[in-house]
DNA sequence: GCCAACGTTGGC
DNA sequence: GCCAACGTTGGC
């Protein structure tokens, strides 16, 4: 059984439309240990991803991606010109591990954060918790299904 | 632009 | 190992 995740990206940096264009991408630039650990230790090929636009007005879930490859070193950590450069990451033992995700679906209806909040059945969804900032979050299967239904234009 | 939340850093 | 200072995230 696949697991499900929510992954945040600022659309000005990398949007779901960018993933439509690219078809697949390495999820570069995560510099939080808990988020890294989810990617490194818990994600598996085939897992489903809710592609969340943070910093958007409004923020929300734009569509779906899928985990295609796991356990990849994040190359931006080794690039002094990258904003994500981290000289502490040793190429022989990379500190920052990423996954590759592929485009699956753009929702006909963007599911905004206020809409997620308004749904009692989504109680407990991590992205709704106050003050949470982690950019990679596990999502319960039932929550994932309900968010997909909202994005596809059904009430539930 | 503001600010709450929270992770990281570094002095001790 | 503690914890204050600092930086970042991200909603509003």
PDB file of C-alpha atoms (C1' of nucleotides) in Angstrom:
ATOM      1  CA  UNK A   1       0.000   0.000   0.000  1.00  0.00           C
ATOM      2  CA  UNK A   2       1.386   3.378  -0.917  1.00  0.00           C
ATOM      3  CA  UNK A   3       1.595   6.096   1.628  1.00  0.00           C
ATOM      4  CA  UNK A   4       0.621   9.687   1.109  1.00  0.00           C
ATOM      5  CA  UNK A   5       2.404  12.964   1.691  1.00  0.00           C
ATOM      6  CA  UNK A   6       1.938  16.679   1.419  1.00  0.00           C
ATOM      7  CA  UNK A   7       4.900  18.570  -0.028  1.00  0.00           C
ATOM      8  CA  UNK A   8       5.098  22.344   0.023  1.00  0.00           C
ATOM      9  CA  UNK A   9       6.591  24.529  -2.624  1.00  0.00           C
ATOM     10  CA  UNK A  10       6.359  28.238  -3.158  1.00  0.00           C
ATOM     11  CA  UNK A  11       4.895  28.551  -6.648  1.00  0.00           C
ATOM     12  CA  UNK A  12       7.186  31.483  -7.424  1.00  0.00           C
ATOM     13  CA  UNK A  13      10.082  29.092  -6.886  1.00  0.00           C
ATOM     14  CA  UNK A  14       8.590  25.877  -8.304  1.00  0.00           C
ATOM     15  CA  UNK A  15       4.892  25.421  -9.067  1.00  0.00           C
ATOM     16  CA  UNK A  16       2.765  22.501 -10.138  1.00  0.00           C
ATOM     17  CA  UNK A  17       2.734  24.048 -13.613  1.00  0.00           C
ATOM     18  CA  UNK A  18       6.510  23.821 -13.599  1.00  0.00           C
ATOM     19  CA  UNK A  19       6.129  20.123 -12.858  1.00  0.00           C
ATOM     20  CA  UNK A  20       3.626  19.808 -15.721  1.00  0.00           C
ATOM     21  CA  UNK A  21       6.317  21.235 -17.972  1.00  0.00           C
ATOM     22  CA  UNK A  22       9.181  19.167 -16.536  1.00  0.00           C
ATOM     23  CA  UNK A  23       7.183  15.952 -15.997  1.00  0.00           C
ATOM     24  CA  UNK A  24       9.536  15.065 -13.126  1.00  0.00           C
ATOM     25  CA  UNK A  25      11.824  16.861 -10.750  1.00  0.00           C
ATOM     26  CA  UNK A  26      14.200  16.327  -7.855  1.00  0.00           C
ATOM     27  CA  UNK A  27      12.724  17.795  -4.680  1.00  0.00           C
ATOM     28  CA  UNK A  28      15.721  20.005  -4.015  1.00  0.00           C
ATOM     29  CA  UNK A  29      16.391  22.422  -1.232  1.00  0.00           C
ATOM     30  CA  UNK A  30      14.838  20.790   1.811  1.00  0.00           C
ATOM     31  CA  UNK A  31      17.009  21.841   4.759  1.00  0.00           C
ATOM     32  CA  UNK A  32      14.973  20.599   7.658  1.00  0.00           C
ATOM     33  CA  UNK A  33      15.971  17.345   9.316  1.00  0.00           C
ATOM     34  CA  UNK A  34      12.504  16.035   9.992  1.00  0.00           C
ATOM     35  CA  UNK A  35      11.440  16.657   6.401  1.00  0.00           C
ATOM     36  CA  UNK A  36      14.642  15.033   5.181  1.00  0.00           C
ATOM     37  CA  UNK A  37      14.051  12.033   7.389  1.00  0.00           C
ATOM     38  CA  UNK A  38      10.595  11.522   5.931  1.00  0.00           C
ATOM     39  CA  UNK A  39      12.067  11.570   2.435  1.00  0.00           C
ATOM     40  CA  UNK A  40      15.076   9.449   3.312  1.00  0.00           C
ATOM     41  CA  UNK A  41      13.539   6.904   5.649  1.00  0.00           C
ATOM     42  CA  UNK A  42       9.837   6.652   4.961  1.00  0.00           C
ATOM     43  CA  UNK A  43       9.028   7.543   1.371  1.00  0.00           C
ATOM     44  CA  UNK A  44       8.777   4.750  -1.141  1.00  0.00           C
ATOM     45  CA  UNK A  45       8.454   4.651  -4.915  1.00  0.00           C
ATOM     46  CA  UNK A  46       4.774   4.935  -5.777  1.00  0.00           C
ATOM     47  CA  UNK A  47       3.765   7.038  -2.798  1.00  0.00           C
ATOM     48  CA  UNK A  48       1.237   9.783  -3.536  1.00  0.00           C
ATOM     49  CA  UNK A  49       1.985  13.473  -3.059  1.00  0.00           C
ATOM     50  CA  UNK A  50      -0.343  16.411  -2.550  1.00  0.00           C
ATOM     51  CA  UNK A  51       1.452  19.318  -4.227  1.00  0.00           C
ATOM     52  CA  UNK A  52       0.878  22.282  -1.909  1.00  0.00           C
ATOM     53  CA  UNK A  53       1.494  25.893  -2.889  1.00  0.00           C
ATOM     54  CA  UNK A  54       2.777  27.782   0.133  1.00  0.00           C
ATOM     55  CA  UNK A  55       3.076  31.531   0.161  1.00  0.00           C
ATOM     56  CA  UNK A  56       0.381  31.729  -2.491  1.00  0.00           C
ATOM     57  CA  UNK A  57      -2.783  33.787  -2.072  1.00  0.00           C
ATOM     58  CA  UNK A  58      -4.529  31.711  -1.006  1.00  0.00           C
ATOM     59  CA  UNK A  59      -2.223  28.800  -0.238  1.00  0.00           C
ATOM     60  CA  UNK A  60      -3.545  25.320  -0.980  1.00  0.00           C
ATOM     61  CA  UNK A  61      -3.291  22.023  -2.824  1.00  0.00           C
ATOM     62  CA  UNK A  62      -2.865  22.427  -6.581  1.00  0.00           C
ATOM     63  CA  UNK A  63      -2.742  18.778  -7.607  1.00  0.00           C
ATOM     64  CA  UNK A  64      -0.950  15.462  -7.353  1.00  0.00           C
ATOM     65  CA  UNK A  65       2.496  14.027  -7.876  1.00  0.00           C
ATOM     66  CA  UNK A  66       4.010  10.630  -7.297  1.00  0.00           C
ATOM     67  CA  UNK A  67       7.316   9.479  -5.843  1.00  0.00           C
ATOM     68  CA  UNK A  68       9.437   8.074  -8.672  1.00  0.00           C
ATOM     69  CA  UNK A  69      12.865   7.637  -7.067  1.00  0.00           C
ATOM     70  CA  UNK A  70      14.133   7.756  -3.511  1.00  0.00           C
ATOM     71  CA  UNK A  71      17.468   8.120  -1.759  1.00  0.00           C
ATOM     72  CA  UNK A  72      19.062  10.705  -4.043  1.00  0.00           C
ATOM     73  CA  UNK A  73      21.698  13.136  -2.801  1.00  0.00           C
ATOM     74  CA  UNK A  74      20.500  16.736  -3.148  1.00  0.00           C
ATOM     75  CA  UNK A  75      22.960  18.225  -5.645  1.00  0.00           C
ATOM     76  CA  UNK A  76      22.229  21.807  -4.613  1.00  0.00           C
ATOM     77  CA  UNK A  77      24.005  21.152  -1.308  1.00  0.00           C
ATOM     78  CA  UNK A  78      27.279  20.805  -3.239  1.00  0.00           C
ATOM     79  CA  UNK A  79      26.827  23.872  -5.443  1.00  0.00           C
ATOM     80  CA  UNK A  80      28.388  27.028  -3.978  1.00  0.00           C
ATOM     81  CA  UNK A  81      26.228  29.128  -6.290  1.00  0.00           C
ATOM     82  CA  UNK A  82      22.992  27.578  -5.060  1.00  0.00           C
ATOM     83  CA  UNK A  83      20.948  29.271  -2.347  1.00  0.00           C
ATOM     84  CA  UNK A  84      20.722  25.787  -0.824  1.00  0.00           C
ATOM     85  CA  UNK A  85      24.500  25.281  -0.713  1.00  0.00           C
ATOM     86  CA  UNK A  86      25.648  23.566   2.471  1.00  0.00           C
ATOM     87  CA  UNK A  87      29.399  23.071   2.760  1.00  0.00           C
ATOM     88  CA  UNK A  88      28.828  20.620   5.593  1.00  0.00           C
ATOM     89  CA  UNK A  89      27.313  18.127   3.153  1.00  0.00           C
ATOM     90  CA  UNK A  90      30.104  15.749   2.172  1.00  0.00           C
ATOM     91  CA  UNK A  91      29.605  14.203  -1.282  1.00  0.00           C
ATOM     92  CA  UNK A  92      30.890  10.921   0.156  1.00  0.00           C
ATOM     93  CA  UNK A  93      28.180  11.007   2.840  1.00  0.00           C
ATOM     94  CA  UNK A  94      25.518  13.470   1.719  1.00  0.00           C
ATOM     95  CA  UNK A  95      23.691  15.235   4.479  1.00  0.00           C
ATOM     96  CA  UNK A  96      20.678  16.223   2.364  1.00  0.00           C
ATOM     97  CA  UNK A  97      18.703  13.486   0.675  1.00  0.00           C
ATOM     98  CA  UNK A  98      15.867  14.098  -1.757  1.00  0.00           C
ATOM     99  CA  UNK A  99      13.316  12.166  -3.791  1.00  0.00           C
ATOM    100  CA  UNK A 100      12.271  12.555  -7.392  1.00  0.00           C
ATOM    101  CA  UNK A 101       8.595  13.182  -8.032  1.00  0.00           C
ATOM    102  CA  UNK A 102       6.583  12.974 -11.243  1.00  0.00           C
ATOM    103  CA  UNK A 103       3.530  14.892 -12.349  1.00  0.00           C
ATOM    104  CA  UNK A 104       0.218  13.061 -11.940  1.00  0.00           C
ATOM    105  CA  UNK A 105      -2.682  15.486 -12.066  1.00  0.00           C
ATOM    106  CA  UNK A 106      -3.595  19.144 -11.835  1.00  0.00           C
ATOM    107  CA  UNK A 107      -6.847  19.546  -9.968  1.00  0.00           C
ATOM    108  CA  UNK A 108      -9.657  21.243 -11.872  1.00  0.00           C
ATOM    109  CA  UNK A 109     -10.349  23.033  -8.596  1.00  0.00           C
ATOM    110  CA  UNK A 110      -7.512  24.419  -6.460  1.00  0.00           C
ATOM    111  CA  UNK A 111      -8.221  23.341  -2.878  1.00  0.00           C
ATOM    112  CA  UNK A 112      -7.433  26.363  -0.737  1.00  0.00           C
ATOM    113  CA  UNK A 113      -6.262  26.297   2.855  1.00  0.00           C
ATOM    114  CA  UNK A 114      -9.493  27.976   4.067  1.00  0.00           C
ATOM    115  CA  UNK A 115     -11.430  25.244   2.307  1.00  0.00           C
ATOM    116  CA  UNK A 116      -9.333  22.549   3.972  1.00  0.00           C
ATOM    117  CA  UNK A 117      -9.904  24.220   7.342  1.00  0.00           C
ATOM    118  CA  UNK A 118     -13.641  24.317   6.799  1.00  0.00           C
ATOM    119  CA  UNK A 119     -13.882  20.538   6.385  1.00  0.00           C
ATOM    120  CA  UNK A 120     -14.544  18.729   9.655  1.00  0.00           C
ATOM    121  CA  UNK A 121     -13.502  15.444   8.075  1.00  0.00           C
ATOM    122  CA  UNK A 122      -9.986  16.821   7.596  1.00  0.00           C
ATOM    123  CA  UNK A 123      -9.456  17.418  11.298  1.00  0.00           C
ATOM    124  CA  UNK A 124      -5.946  16.348  12.213  1.00  0.00           C
ATOM    125  CA  UNK A 125      -4.409  17.148   8.824  1.00  0.00           C
ATOM    126  CA  UNK A 126      -0.915  18.340   9.676  1.00  0.00           C
ATOM    127  CA  UNK A 127      -0.931  21.391   7.437  1.00  0.00           C
ATOM    128  CA  UNK A 128      -3.873  22.769   9.409  1.00  0.00           C
ATOM    129  CA  UNK A 129      -1.972  22.719  12.682  1.00  0.00           C
ATOM    130  CA  UNK A 130      -0.995  26.092  14.045  1.00  0.00           C
ATOM    131  CA  UNK A 131       2.610  27.057  13.605  1.00  0.00           C
ATOM    132  CA  UNK A 132       3.662  23.961  11.727  1.00  0.00           C
ATOM    133  CA  UNK A 133       6.263  24.696   9.109  1.00  0.00           C
ATOM    134  CA  UNK A 134       7.598  21.358   7.970  1.00  0.00           C
ATOM    135  CA  UNK A 135       7.611  21.169   4.193  1.00  0.00           C
ATOM    136  CA  UNK A 136       7.114  17.397   3.920  1.00  0.00           C
ATOM    137  CA  UNK A 137       4.253  15.919   5.935  1.00  0.00           C
ATOM    138  CA  UNK A 138       2.571  12.525   6.091  1.00  0.00           C
ATOM    139  CA  UNK A 139      -1.119  12.497   5.151  1.00  0.00           C
ATOM    140  CA  UNK A 140      -3.625   9.856   6.184  1.00  0.00           C
ATOM    141  CA  UNK A 141      -5.079   7.837   3.322  1.00  0.00           C
ATOM    142  CA  UNK A 142      -8.614   8.972   4.043  1.00  0.00           C
ATOM    143  CA  UNK A 143      -7.559  12.609   4.168  1.00  0.00           C
ATOM    144  CA  UNK A 144      -5.771  12.177   0.863  1.00  0.00           C
ATOM    145  CA  UNK A 145      -8.874  10.688  -0.740  1.00  0.00           C
ATOM    146  CA  UNK A 146     -11.095  13.457   0.492  1.00  0.00           C
ATOM    147  CA  UNK A 147      -8.750  16.175  -0.687  1.00  0.00           C
ATOM    148  CA  UNK A 148      -8.601  14.522  -4.121  1.00  0.00           C
ATOM    149  CA  UNK A 149     -12.389  14.527  -4.239  1.00  0.00           C
ATOM    150  CA  UNK A 150     -12.461  18.227  -3.386  1.00  0.00           C
ATOM    151  CA  UNK A 151      -9.902  18.977  -6.080  1.00  0.00           C
ATOM    152  CA  UNK A 152     -11.851  17.048  -8.651  1.00  0.00           C
ATOM    153  CA  UNK A 153     -14.906  19.101  -7.894  1.00  0.00           C
ATOM    154  CA  UNK A 154     -16.943  16.780  -5.756  1.00  0.00           C
ATOM    155  CA  UNK A 155     -18.163  17.691  -2.347  1.00  0.00           C
ATOM    156  CA  UNK A 156     -16.701  14.567  -0.796  1.00  0.00           C
TER     157      UNK A 156
ATOM    158  C1'  DG B   1       4.856  44.294   6.102  1.00  0.00           C
ATOM    159  C1'  DC B   2       3.812  42.033  10.425  1.00  0.00           C
ATOM    160  C1'  DC B   3       4.402  38.619  13.542  1.00  0.00           C
ATOM    161  C1'  DA B   4       3.848  33.909  15.756  1.00  0.00           C
ATOM    162  C1'  DA B   5       5.999  29.650  15.719  1.00  0.00           C
ATOM    163  C1'  DC B   6       9.823  27.083  15.854  1.00  0.00           C
ATOM    164  C1'  DG B   7      14.444  25.152  14.274  1.00  0.00           C
ATOM    165  C1'  DT B   8      19.358  26.165  14.636  1.00  0.00           C
ATOM    166  C1'  DT B   9      23.437  28.163  16.463  1.00  0.00           C
ATOM    167  C1'  DG B  10      26.780  29.124  19.696  1.00  0.00           C
ATOM    168  C1'  DG B  11      28.364  30.910  24.272  1.00  0.00           C
ATOM    169  C1'  DC B  12      28.801  29.281  28.607  1.00  0.00           C
TER     170       DC B  12
ATOM    171  C1'  DG C   1      23.383  20.335  28.194  1.00  0.00           C
ATOM    172  C1'  DC C   2      21.025  24.737  28.712  1.00  0.00           C
ATOM    173  C1'  DC C   3      19.031  28.467  26.693  1.00  0.00           C
ATOM    174  C1'  DA C   4      19.030  33.178  24.573  1.00  0.00           C
ATOM    175  C1'  DA C   5      19.621  35.095  20.196  1.00  0.00           C
ATOM    176  C1'  DC C   6      18.796  34.737  15.672  1.00  0.00           C
ATOM    177  C1'  DG C   7      16.932  33.326  11.172  1.00  0.00           C
ATOM    178  C1'  DT C   8      13.300  31.294   8.526  1.00  0.00           C
ATOM    179  C1'  DT C   9       8.656  29.877   7.404  1.00  0.00           C
ATOM    180  C1'  DG C  10       4.395  31.034   6.084  1.00  0.00           C
ATOM    181  C1'  DG C  11      -0.339  32.774   7.009  1.00  0.00           C
ATOM    182  C1'  DC C  12      -2.595  36.907   7.098  1.00  0.00           C
TER     183       DC C  12
END
